[in-house]
Amino acid sequence: MTKLNVRLVEEKDYARVLEILNEAIAARKFTAQLSPATMEMRKDWFIHHSAPRHPMFVAEMDGYVVGWVTLTEFRAGREGFRFTSEISYYLDSRFHRQGIGSLLMQRAIEAAREIGFRNLVAVVFDTNFSSRKLVKKHGFRLWGHMPDAVDIDGKTIGCDYWGLKIEK
């Protein structure tokens, strides 16, 4: 029997979180980050996501981390966005389409509500149909589109801003 648990990230998970992120970077279709992430590059990022206001959650299956989700400051330094957070999520490709993304999304939405955010924003490539389906399933609505805004290896991709109003 497989046991799935969603919990706050711990330092012991950092290397695995980076493995999952680097798999997405290498795929060239889920993130605009093009260079592999290193622990040194992401040190401050992990510290930021250890704070209660911008948590990171991991999904672990039988003790093995298979995905993660973060709530990140939206438009850092602009206080007017203090009640809006960006949500990002990544899964190990071997664990796609098993409901894990939905569990991570549900936990992040709960946390956003507990923290007091009023809006969540997901930035999704317009070619990422699985992610579009996931955000729609959880009540996000299309708030904006940026045509050909991302350039990956000479290929341009549009990206969509999906938003969720958080009810108290």
Backbone as a printed PyTorch tensor [residue, N CA C, xyz], in Angstrom:
tensor([[[  0.8450,  -1.1740,   0.0000],
         [  0.0000,   0.0000,   0.0000],
         [  0.8970,   1.2470,   0.0000]],

        [[  0.5690,   2.1860,  -0.8340],
         [  1.3300,   3.4190,  -0.9540],
         [  0.7320,   4.4810,  -0.0420]],

        [[  1.6120,   5.1240,   0.7420],
         [  1.1630,   6.1940,   1.6240],
         [  1.6790,   7.5230,   1.0920]],

        [[  0.7620,   8.4670,   0.8620],
         [  1.1100,   9.7940,   0.3710],
         [  0.8960,  10.7970,   1.4970]],

        [[  1.8960,  11.6460,   1.7190],
         [  1.8600,  12.6380,   2.7760],
         [  2.2940,  13.9780,   2.2080]],

        [[  1.5550,  15.0350,   2.5310],
         [  1.9450,  16.3920,   2.1570],
         [  2.3240,  17.0980,   3.4540]],

        [[  3.5480,  17.6570,   3.4760],
         [  4.0600,  18.2830,   4.6890],
         [  4.9790,  19.4430,   4.3270]],

        [[  5.3180,  20.2500,   5.3290],
         [  6.2670,  21.3310,   5.1240],
         [  7.6340,  20.7550,   4.7450]],

        [[  8.3390,  21.4610,   3.8910],
         [  9.6760,  21.0360,   3.4770],
         [ 10.6180,  21.0610,   4.6810]],

        [[ 11.5840,  20.1720,   4.6570],
         [ 12.6430,  20.1370,   5.6620],
         [ 13.9760,  20.1980,   4.9310]],

        [[ 15.0070,  20.5880,   5.6400],
         [ 16.3230,  20.7250,   5.0190],
         [ 16.7660,  19.4370,   4.3230]],

        [[ 16.4010,  18.2940,   4.8780],
         [ 16.7780,  17.0030,   4.2810],
         [ 16.1650,  16.8060,   2.8880]],

        [[ 15.1230,  17.6080,   2.5470],
         [ 14.4290,  17.4870,   1.2620],
         [ 15.0370,  18.3520,   0.1640]],

        [[ 15.9100,  19.2760,   0.5210],
         [ 16.3720,  20.2850,  -0.4340],
         [ 16.9790,  19.6890,  -1.7020]],

        [[ 17.8340,  18.7040,  -1.5530],
         [ 18.4740,  18.1140,  -2.7430],
         [ 17.4230,  17.4940,  -3.6600]],

        [[ 16.4460,  16.8370,  -3.0740],
         [ 15.3900,  16.2050,  -3.8820],
         [ 14.5160,  17.2510,  -4.5690]],

        [[ 14.2060,  18.3460,  -3.8720],
         [ 13.4420,  19.4430,  -4.4790],
         [ 14.1860,  19.9650,  -5.7050]],

        [[ 15.5020,  20.1370,  -5.5810],
         [ 16.2930,  20.6110,  -6.7180],
         [ 16.3230,  19.5990,  -7.8610]],

        [[ 16.3660,  18.3200,  -7.5380],
         [ 16.3180,  17.2880,  -8.5940],
         [ 15.0370,  17.4180,  -9.4110]],

        [[ 13.9270,  17.5920,  -8.7250],
         [ 12.6410,  17.7220,  -9.4150],
         [ 12.6090,  19.0000, -10.2510]],

        [[ 13.0970,  20.1000,  -9.6870],
         [ 13.1600,  21.3490, -10.4400],
         [ 14.0630,  21.2000, -11.6600]],

        [[ 15.2030,  20.5900, -11.4890],
         [ 16.1410,  20.4350, -12.6090],
         [ 15.6000,  19.5190, -13.7000]],

        [[ 14.7890,  18.5490, -13.3270],
         [ 14.1310,  17.7200, -14.3360],
         [ 13.1940,  18.5870, -15.1840]],

        [[ 12.4540,  19.4870, -14.5350],
         [ 11.5440,  20.3880, -15.2600],
         [ 12.3230,  21.3590, -16.1440]],

        [[ 13.4450,  21.8500, -15.6510],
         [ 14.2790,  22.7540, -16.4480],
         [ 14.7710,  22.0360, -17.6960]],

        [[ 15.2450,  20.8120, -17.5360],
         [ 15.7650,  20.0290, -18.6650],
         [ 14.6870,  19.7170, -19.6940]],

        [[ 13.4390,  19.5740, -19.2580],
         [ 12.3340,  19.2620, -20.1790],
         [ 12.0340,  20.4200, -21.1230]],

        [[ 12.3830,  21.6440, -20.7150],
         [ 12.2280,  22.8390, -21.5440],
         [ 10.7840,  23.1680, -21.8960]],

        [[  9.8300,  22.7730, -21.0320],
         [  8.4350,  23.0930, -21.3420],
         [  7.5840,  23.4630, -20.1240]],

        [[  8.2280,  23.6130, -18.9580],
         [  7.4520,  23.9170, -17.7600],
         [  7.9050,  25.1730, -17.0240]],

        [[  9.1140,  25.6200, -17.2570],
         [  9.6690,  26.7560, -16.5350],
         [ 10.5340,  27.6040, -17.4610]],

        [[ 10.5790,  28.8980, -17.1780],
         [ 11.4240,  29.7980, -17.9570],
         [ 12.8540,  29.8220, -17.4200]],

        [[ 13.0990,  29.1210, -16.3140],
         [ 14.4820,  28.9900, -15.8470],
         [ 15.1770,  28.0170, -16.7970]],

        [[ 16.2950,  28.4150, -17.3440],
         [ 16.9610,  27.6070, -18.3640],
         [ 18.2300,  26.9330, -17.8790]],

        [[ 18.8380,  27.4520, -16.8250],
         [ 20.0660,  26.8690, -16.2860],
         [ 19.7320,  26.0060, -15.0820]],

        [[ 20.4160,  24.8690, -14.9360],
         [ 20.1530,  24.0060, -13.7790],
         [ 20.3430,  24.7670, -12.4630]],

        [[ 19.4930,  24.4480, -11.5110],
         [ 19.5600,  25.0630, -10.1850],
         [ 20.5710,  24.3130,  -9.3270]],

        [[ 21.3380,  25.0650,  -8.5720],
         [ 22.2890,  24.4770,  -7.6370],
         [ 21.8870,  24.8670,  -6.2180]],

        [[ 22.4160,  24.1390,  -5.2600],
         [ 22.1270,  24.4520,  -3.8640],
         [ 22.6210,  25.8620,  -3.5350]],

        [[ 23.7660,  26.2330,  -4.0490],
         [ 24.3010,  27.5700,  -3.7870],
         [ 23.3750,  28.6500,  -4.3410]],

        [[ 22.8870,  28.4430,  -5.5750],
         [ 21.9710,  29.4080,  -6.1930],
         [ 20.6530,  29.5240,  -5.4190]],

        [[ 20.1940,  28.4350,  -4.8600],
         [ 18.8660,  28.3790,  -4.2560],
         [ 18.8650,  28.4890,  -2.7280]],

        [[ 20.0380,  28.7440,  -2.1390],
         [ 20.1220,  28.8220,  -0.6810],
         [ 19.1280,  29.8330,  -0.1080]],

        [[ 19.1490,  31.0770,  -0.6210],
         [ 18.2370,  32.1130,  -0.1260],
         [ 16.7760,  31.7650,  -0.4050]],

        [[ 16.5310,  31.1010,  -1.5150],
         [ 15.1840,  30.6650,  -1.8800],
         [ 14.6450,  29.6830,  -0.8450]],

        [[ 15.4870,  28.7260,  -0.4450],
         [ 15.0550,  27.7690,   0.5840],
         [ 14.8040,  28.4780,   1.9090]],

        [[ 15.6660,  29.4240,   2.2540],
         [ 15.4690,  30.1860,   3.4940],
         [ 14.1440,  30.9390,   3.4300]],

        [[ 13.8800,  31.6010,   2.2980],
         [ 12.6280,  32.3500,   2.1060],
         [ 11.4170,  31.4390,   2.2900]],

        [[ 11.5150,  30.2190,   1.7910],
         [ 10.3830,  29.2960,   1.8650],
         [ 10.3520,  28.4710,   3.1490]],

        [[ 11.2140,  28.8300,   4.0930],
         [ 11.1500,  28.2500,   5.4360],
         [ 10.3410,  29.1520,   6.3610]],

        [[ 10.0840,  30.3720,   5.8960],
         [  9.3160,  31.3310,   6.6960],
         [  7.8220,  31.0240,   6.5830]],

        [[  7.0730,  31.2730,   7.6510],
         [  5.6410,  30.9320,   7.6440],
         [  4.8210,  31.6230,   6.5560]],

        [[  5.2110,  32.8290,   6.1360],
         [  4.4070,  33.5630,   5.1550],
         [  4.5280,  33.0030,   3.7480]],

        [[  5.6200,  32.3480,   3.4230],
         [  5.8330,  31.8070,   2.0700],
         [  6.3160,  30.3580,   2.1550]],

        [[  5.4370,  29.4560,   2.5700],
         [  5.8470,  28.0710,   2.8030],
         [  6.0790,  27.2680,   1.5240]],

        [[  6.8130,  26.1950,   1.7040],
         [  6.9860,  25.1690,   0.6780],
         [  6.5100,  23.8590,   1.2930]],

        [[  5.7080,  23.1510,   0.5300],
         [  5.2350,  21.8400,   0.9500],
         [  5.7690,  20.8000,  -0.0280]],

        [[  6.0530,  19.6190,   0.4910],
         [  6.4620,  18.5050,  -0.3620],
         [  5.4270,  17.4020,  -0.2460]],

        [[  5.3030,  16.6430,  -1.3310],
         [  4.4900,  15.4350,  -1.3230],
         [  5.4720,  14.2760,  -1.2900]],

        [[  5.2990,  13.4100,  -0.3200],
         [  6.1670,  12.2500,  -0.2600],
         [  5.3290,  10.9820,  -0.3150]],

        [[  5.8300,  10.0380,  -1.0690],
         [  5.1710,   8.7630,  -1.2330],
         [  6.0820,   7.7080,  -0.6080]],

        [[  5.5870,   7.0760,   0.4350],
         [  6.3860,   6.0970,   1.1770],
         [  7.7550,   6.6650,   1.5450]],

        [[  7.7700,   7.9400,   1.9850],
         [  9.0020,   8.5750,   2.4350],
         [  9.8600,   9.1900,   1.3500]],

        [[  9.4400,   9.1000,   0.0850],
         [ 10.2170,   9.6200,  -1.0430],
         [  9.5210,  10.8540,  -1.6170]],

        [[ 10.2160,  11.9940,  -1.6790],
         [  9.6180,  13.2300,  -2.1760],
         [  9.3890,  13.1250,  -3.6850]],

        [[  8.1290,  13.3310,  -4.0900],
         [  7.7470,  13.1900,  -5.5040],
         [  7.2630,  14.5020,  -6.1210]],

        [[  7.1150,  15.5430,  -5.3010],
         [  6.6750,  16.8290,  -5.8110],
         [  6.7010,  17.8760,  -4.7300]],

        [[  6.5150,  19.1360,  -5.1470],
         [  6.5200,  20.2360,  -4.1880],
         [  5.7190,  21.4200,  -4.7200]],

        [[  5.3440,  22.2900,  -3.7910],
         [  4.5890,  23.5010,  -4.1130],
         [  5.0920,  24.6190,  -3.2110]],

        [[  5.1270,  25.8460,  -3.7470],
         [  5.5350,  26.9950,  -2.9510],
         [  4.5160,  28.1250,  -3.0900]],

        [[  4.4580,  28.9260,  -2.0540],
         [  3.7820,  30.2190,  -2.0990],
         [  4.9020,  31.2480,  -2.0290]],

        [[  4.9990,  32.0920,  -3.0530],
         [  6.0980,  33.0420,  -3.1810],
         [  5.5550,  34.4600,  -3.2460]],

        [[  6.3310,  35.3760,  -2.7070],
         [  5.9720,  36.7900,  -2.7710],
         [  5.7590,  37.1900,  -4.2270]],

        [[  4.6320,  37.8310,  -4.4940],
         [  4.3300,  38.2930,  -5.8430],
         [  4.7870,  39.7360,  -5.9710]],

        [[  5.6050,  40.0100,  -6.9960],
         [  6.1210,  41.3570,  -7.2610],
         [  6.8010,  41.9220,  -6.0080]],

        [[  7.8450,  41.2160,  -5.5850],
         [  8.5840,  41.5300,  -4.3570],
         [  8.9000,  43.0210,  -4.2480]],

        [[  8.7240,  43.5410,  -3.0480],
         [  9.0280,  44.9340,  -2.7720],
         [  7.8970,  45.8990,  -3.0530]],

        [[  6.8240,  45.4070,  -3.6120],
         [  5.6700,  46.2660,  -3.9030],
         [  4.5580,  45.9270,  -2.9070]],

        [[  4.4810,  46.7390,  -1.8650],
         [  3.6100,  46.4400,  -0.7280],
         [  2.1390,  46.2980,  -1.1050]],

        [[  1.7350,  46.9340,  -2.1670],
         [  0.3410,  46.8400,  -2.5930],
         [ -0.0760,  45.4160,  -2.9660]],

        [[  0.9220,  44.5540,  -3.2450],
         [  0.6320,  43.1500,  -3.5710],
         [  0.7610,  42.2280,  -2.3610]],

        [[  0.7790,  42.7830,  -1.1470],
         [  1.0440,  41.9750,   0.0510],
         [ -0.0020,  40.8880,   0.3130]],

        [[ -1.1800,  41.0010,  -0.2960],
         [ -2.2150,  39.9830,  -0.1000],
         [ -2.3200,  39.0390,  -1.3030]],

        [[ -1.3240,  39.0970,  -2.1770],
         [ -1.2880,  38.2440,  -3.3640],
         [ -0.0140,  37.4120,  -3.3220]],

        [[ -0.1320,  36.1470,  -3.6400],
         [  1.0170,  35.2460,  -3.6490],
         [  1.0360,  34.4670,  -4.9610]],

        [[  2.2430,  34.1910,  -5.4320],
         [  2.3920,  33.3240,  -6.6020],
         [  2.5350,  31.8840,  -6.1310]],

        [[  1.8650,  30.9840,  -6.7980],
         [  1.9630,  29.5580,  -6.4910],
         [  2.7410,  28.8810,  -7.6140]],

        [[  3.6830,  28.0400,  -7.2190],
         [  4.4670,  27.2600,  -8.1820],
         [  4.5040,  25.8210,  -7.6930]],

        [[  4.5130,  24.8890,  -8.6180],
         [  4.4760,  23.4720,  -8.2470],
         [  5.1750,  22.6550,  -9.3250]],

        [[  5.8320,  21.6030,  -8.8890],
         [  6.5470,  20.7000,  -9.7940],
         [  6.4350,  19.2860,  -9.2610]],

        [[  6.3160,  18.3460, -10.1880],
         [  6.2610,  16.9210,  -9.8350],
         [  7.3290,  16.1660, -10.5960]],

        [[  7.8740,  15.1610,  -9.9630],
         [  8.7250,  14.1970, -10.6500],
         [  7.8760,  13.6230, -11.7960]],

        [[  8.4130,  13.5960, -12.9990],
         [  7.6180,  13.1830, -14.1660],
         [  7.0640,  11.7630, -14.0430]],

        [[  7.6880,  10.9340, -13.2300],
         [  7.1880,   9.5600, -13.0560],
         [  5.9100,   9.5140, -12.2350]],

        [[  5.5360,  10.6640, -11.6530],
         [  4.3720,  10.7010, -10.7720],
         [  3.2790,  11.6460, -11.2710]],

        [[  3.3480,  12.0040, -12.5480],
         [  2.2890,  12.8420, -13.1360],
         [  0.9860,  12.0510, -13.2230]],

        [[ -0.1050,  12.7720, -13.2350],
         [ -1.4520,  12.2160, -13.4460],
         [ -1.8450,  11.1480, -12.4210]],

        [[ -1.4380,  11.3870, -11.1710],
         [ -1.8100,  10.4730, -10.0900],
         [ -2.5370,  11.1940,  -8.9580]],

        [[ -2.9060,  12.4550,  -9.2010],
         [ -3.6220,  13.2200,  -8.1890],
         [ -2.7190,  13.9340,  -7.1930]],

        [[ -1.4210,  13.7990,  -7.3360],
         [ -0.4810,  14.4090,  -6.3910],
         [ -0.4820,  15.9250,  -6.5450]],

        [[ -0.5300,  16.4080,  -7.7760],
         [ -0.5990,  17.8500,  -8.0080],
         [ -1.8210,  18.4540,  -7.3400]],

        [[ -2.9410,  17.7670,  -7.3880],
         [ -4.1620,  18.2560,  -6.7460],
         [ -4.0040,  18.3270,  -5.2290]],

        [[ -3.3750,  17.3250,  -4.6490],
         [ -3.1660,  17.3550,  -3.1980],
         [ -2.2520,  18.5100,  -2.7920]],

        [[ -1.1930,  18.7240,  -3.5590],
         [ -0.3010,  19.8470,  -3.2780],
         [ -1.0470,  21.1820,  -3.4350]],

        [[ -1.8280,  21.2890,  -4.4850],
         [ -2.5980,  22.5070,  -4.7420],
         [ -3.5760,  22.7730,  -3.5940]],

        [[ -4.2880,  21.7350,  -3.1590],
         [ -5.2420,  21.8880,  -2.0590],
         [ -4.5450,  22.3880,  -0.7960]],

        [[ -3.3880,  21.8110,  -0.4890],
         [ -2.6580,  22.2150,   0.7250],
         [ -2.1860,  23.6610,   0.6230]],

        [[ -1.6940,  24.0450,  -0.5550],
         [ -1.2130,  25.4160,  -0.7430],
         [ -2.3650,  26.4170,  -0.6430]],

        [[ -3.5200,  26.0870,  -1.1790],
         [ -4.6810,  26.9790,  -1.0900],
         [ -5.1210,  27.1210,   0.3680]],

        [[ -5.1400,  26.0040,   1.1110],
         [ -5.4640,  26.0590,   2.5410],
         [ -4.4870,  26.9760,   3.2700]],

        [[ -3.1910,  26.8060,   2.9870],
         [ -2.1670,  27.6210,   3.6450],
         [ -2.3410,  29.0940,   3.2910]],

        [[ -2.6220,  29.3800,   2.0270],
         [ -2.8200,  30.7660,   1.5930],
         [ -3.9780,  31.4020,   2.3550]],

        [[ -5.0290,  30.6450,   2.5370],
         [ -6.1980,  31.1410,   3.2900],
         [ -5.8020,  31.4000,   4.7530]],

        [[ -5.0930,  30.4470,   5.3670],
         [ -4.6550,  30.5880,   6.7630],
         [ -3.7330,  31.7960,   6.9380]],

        [[ -2.8590,  32.0470,   5.9760],
         [ -1.9020,  33.1480,   6.0400],
         [ -2.6000,  34.4980,   5.8640]],

        [[ -3.6890,  34.4970,   5.1150],
         [ -4.4310,  35.7340,   4.8860],
         [ -4.2780,  36.3000,   3.4890]],

        [[ -3.7710,  35.4960,   2.5540],
         [ -3.7160,  35.9600,   1.1730],
         [ -5.1330,  36.0450,   0.6170]],

        [[ -5.3290,  36.9990,  -0.2700],
         [ -6.6320,  37.1740,  -0.9120],
         [ -6.6320,  36.6670,  -2.3480]],

        [[ -5.4280,  36.5660,  -2.9260],
         [ -5.2990,  36.1330,  -4.3200],
         [ -4.1120,  35.1960,  -4.4590]],

        [[ -4.2810,  34.1990,  -5.3090],
         [ -3.1630,  33.3630,  -5.7370],
         [ -3.0210,  33.5310,  -7.2370]],

        [[ -1.7840,  33.5880,  -7.6970],
         [ -1.4950,  33.7120,  -9.1220],
         [ -0.6020,  32.5590,  -9.5360]],

        [[ -0.9790,  31.8780, -10.6010],
         [ -0.1580,  30.8190, -11.1960],
         [  0.2290,  31.2680, -12.5990]],

        [[  1.5130,  31.2260, -12.8910],
         [  2.0060,  31.5770, -14.2270],
         [  2.2600,  30.2560, -14.9490]],

        [[  1.5200,  30.0400, -16.0360],
         [  1.5390,  28.7440, -16.7200],
         [  1.7700,  28.9630, -18.2130]],

        [[  2.7280,  28.2250, -18.7820],
         [  2.9160,  28.2910, -20.2290],
         [  1.6180,  27.8840, -20.9050]],

        [[  1.2720,  28.5670, -21.9880],
         [  0.0050,  28.2470, -22.6510],
         [  0.0420,  26.8840, -23.3350]],

        [[  1.2050,  26.2790, -23.4350],
         [  1.3440,  24.9350, -24.0040],
         [  1.2960,  23.8300, -22.9430]],

        [[  1.2270,  24.2030, -21.6700],
         [  1.2330,  23.2310, -20.5760],
         [ -0.2170,  22.8790, -20.2190]],

        [[ -0.7770,  21.9920, -21.0100],
         [ -2.1910,  21.6630, -20.8780],
         [ -2.5330,  20.9790, -19.5520]],

        [[ -1.6370,  20.1560, -19.0310],
         [ -1.8910,  19.4940, -17.7400],
         [ -1.9910,  20.5130, -16.6160]],

        [[ -1.1000,  21.4880, -16.6180],
         [ -1.1220,  22.5060, -15.5690],
         [ -2.3570,  23.4020, -15.7110]],

        [[ -2.7170,  23.7150, -16.9380],
         [ -3.9370,  24.5110, -17.1580],
         [ -5.1530,  23.7700, -16.6010]],

        [[ -5.2010,  22.4780, -16.8420],
         [ -6.3050,  21.6630, -16.3370],
         [ -6.3180,  21.6580, -14.8040]],

        [[ -5.1240,  21.5640, -14.1970],
         [ -5.0180,  21.5350, -12.7330],
         [ -5.5130,  22.8390, -12.1130]],

        [[ -5.0570,  23.9710, -12.6200],
         [ -5.4900,  25.2370, -12.0130],
         [ -6.9850,  25.4560, -12.2120]],

        [[ -7.5080,  25.1040, -13.3760],
         [ -8.9500,  25.2370, -13.6090],
         [ -9.7490,  24.3740, -12.6240]],

        [[ -9.2570,  23.1620, -12.4050],
         [ -9.9200,  22.2360, -11.4810],
         [-10.0450,  22.8480, -10.0850]],

        [[ -9.0810,  23.6660,  -9.7070],
         [ -9.0620,  24.2500,  -8.3650],
         [ -9.6130,  25.6700,  -8.3170]],

        [[-10.3360,  26.0650,  -9.3710],
         [-11.0720,  27.3130,  -9.3460],
         [-10.3440,  28.5300,  -9.8790]],

        [[ -9.1250,  28.3650, -10.3740],
         [ -8.4110,  29.4940, -10.9590],
         [ -9.1010,  29.8900, -12.2610]],

        [[ -9.0420,  31.1810, -12.5500],
         [ -9.5860,  31.7310, -13.7900],
         [ -8.4660,  32.4220, -14.5470]],

        [[ -8.5860,  32.4510, -15.8610],
         [ -7.5790,  33.1150, -16.6840],
         [ -7.6750,  34.6190, -16.4530]],

        [[ -6.6020,  35.2130, -15.9510],
         [ -6.5710,  36.6470, -15.6670],
         [ -5.7650,  37.4130, -16.7120]],

        [[ -4.9410,  36.7190, -17.4800],
         [ -4.1640,  37.4350, -18.4800],
         [ -3.3180,  36.5060, -19.3210]],

        [[ -2.9510,  36.9970, -20.5070],
         [ -2.1260,  36.2200, -21.4300],
         [ -1.0110,  37.1080, -21.9740]],

        [[  0.1790,  36.5610, -22.0190],
         [  1.3390,  37.2600, -22.5840],
         [  1.8330,  36.4490, -23.7790]],

        [[  1.4670,  36.8440, -24.9900],
         [  1.8550,  36.0660, -26.1770],
         [  3.3600,  36.1120, -26.4210]],

        [[  3.9280,  34.9670, -26.7210],
         [  5.3420,  34.8460, -27.0910],
         [  6.2730,  35.5450, -26.1060]],

        [[  5.9400,  35.5230, -24.8130],
         [  6.7290,  36.2400, -23.8030],
         [  7.9590,  35.4580, -23.3380]],

        [[  7.9660,  34.1600, -23.5730],
         [  9.0600,  33.3150, -23.1010],
         [  9.8330,  32.7930, -24.3030]],

        [[ 11.1520,  32.8630, -24.2310],
         [ 12.0100,  32.3190, -25.2850],
         [ 12.8550,  31.2010, -24.6970]],

        [[ 12.6190,  30.0070, -25.1810],
         [ 13.3960,  28.8420, -24.7490],
         [ 14.0780,  28.2610, -25.9670]],

        [[ 15.3820,  28.4240, -25.9940],
         [ 16.2010,  27.8850, -27.0810],
         [ 15.7110,  28.3560, -28.4580]],

        [[ 15.2980,  29.6110, -28.5370],
         [ 14.8610,  30.1780, -29.8090],
         [ 13.3960,  29.9470, -30.1410]],

        [[ 12.6970,  29.2020, -29.3160],
         [ 11.2650,  28.9550, -29.5320],
         [ 10.4840,  29.8190, -28.5500]],

        [[  9.5420,  30.6100, -29.0500],
         [  8.7570,  31.4500, -28.1530],
         [  7.4670,  30.7450, -27.7460]],

        [[  7.0930,  31.0060, -26.5050],
         [  5.9120,  30.3910, -25.8990],
         [  5.1580,  31.4990, -25.1800]],

        [[  3.8570,  31.4500, -25.2470],
         [  3.0520,  32.3860, -24.4790],
         [  2.8890,  31.8870, -23.0590]],

        [[  2.5820,  32.8000, -22.1640],
         [  2.2830,  32.3580, -20.8010],
         [  1.0190,  33.0460, -20.3220]],

        [[  0.3220,  32.3160, -19.5020],
         [ -0.9510,  32.7690, -18.9670],
         [ -0.8170,  33.0370, -17.4800]],

        [[ -1.5370,  34.0430, -17.0190],
         [ -1.6580,  34.3260, -15.5960],
         [ -3.0310,  33.8360, -15.1670]],

        [[ -3.0280,  32.8330, -14.2880],
         [ -4.2580,  32.2780, -13.7500],
         [ -4.4120,  32.7810, -12.3170]],

        [[ -5.5920,  33.2450, -11.9600],
         [ -5.8050,  33.7870, -10.6230],
         [ -6.9270,  33.1000,  -9.8800]],

        [[ -6.7550,  33.0840,  -8.5720],
         [ -7.7750,  32.5190,  -7.6820],
         [ -8.0450,  33.5230,  -6.5760]],

        [[ -9.3010,  33.9150,  -6.4240],
         [ -9.7210,  34.7470,  -5.2980],
         [ -9.9150,  33.8120,  -4.1130]],

        [[ -9.2940,  34.1450,  -3.0110],
         [ -9.3560,  33.2860,  -1.8170],
         [-10.4750,  33.7870,  -0.9120]],

        [[-11.3870,  32.9110,  -0.6120],
         [-12.4840,  33.2290,   0.2980],
         [-12.0340,  32.9080,   1.7270]],

        [[-12.4520,  33.7490,   2.6620],
         [-12.0730,  33.5190,   4.0740],
         [-12.8250,  32.3730,   4.6800]]])
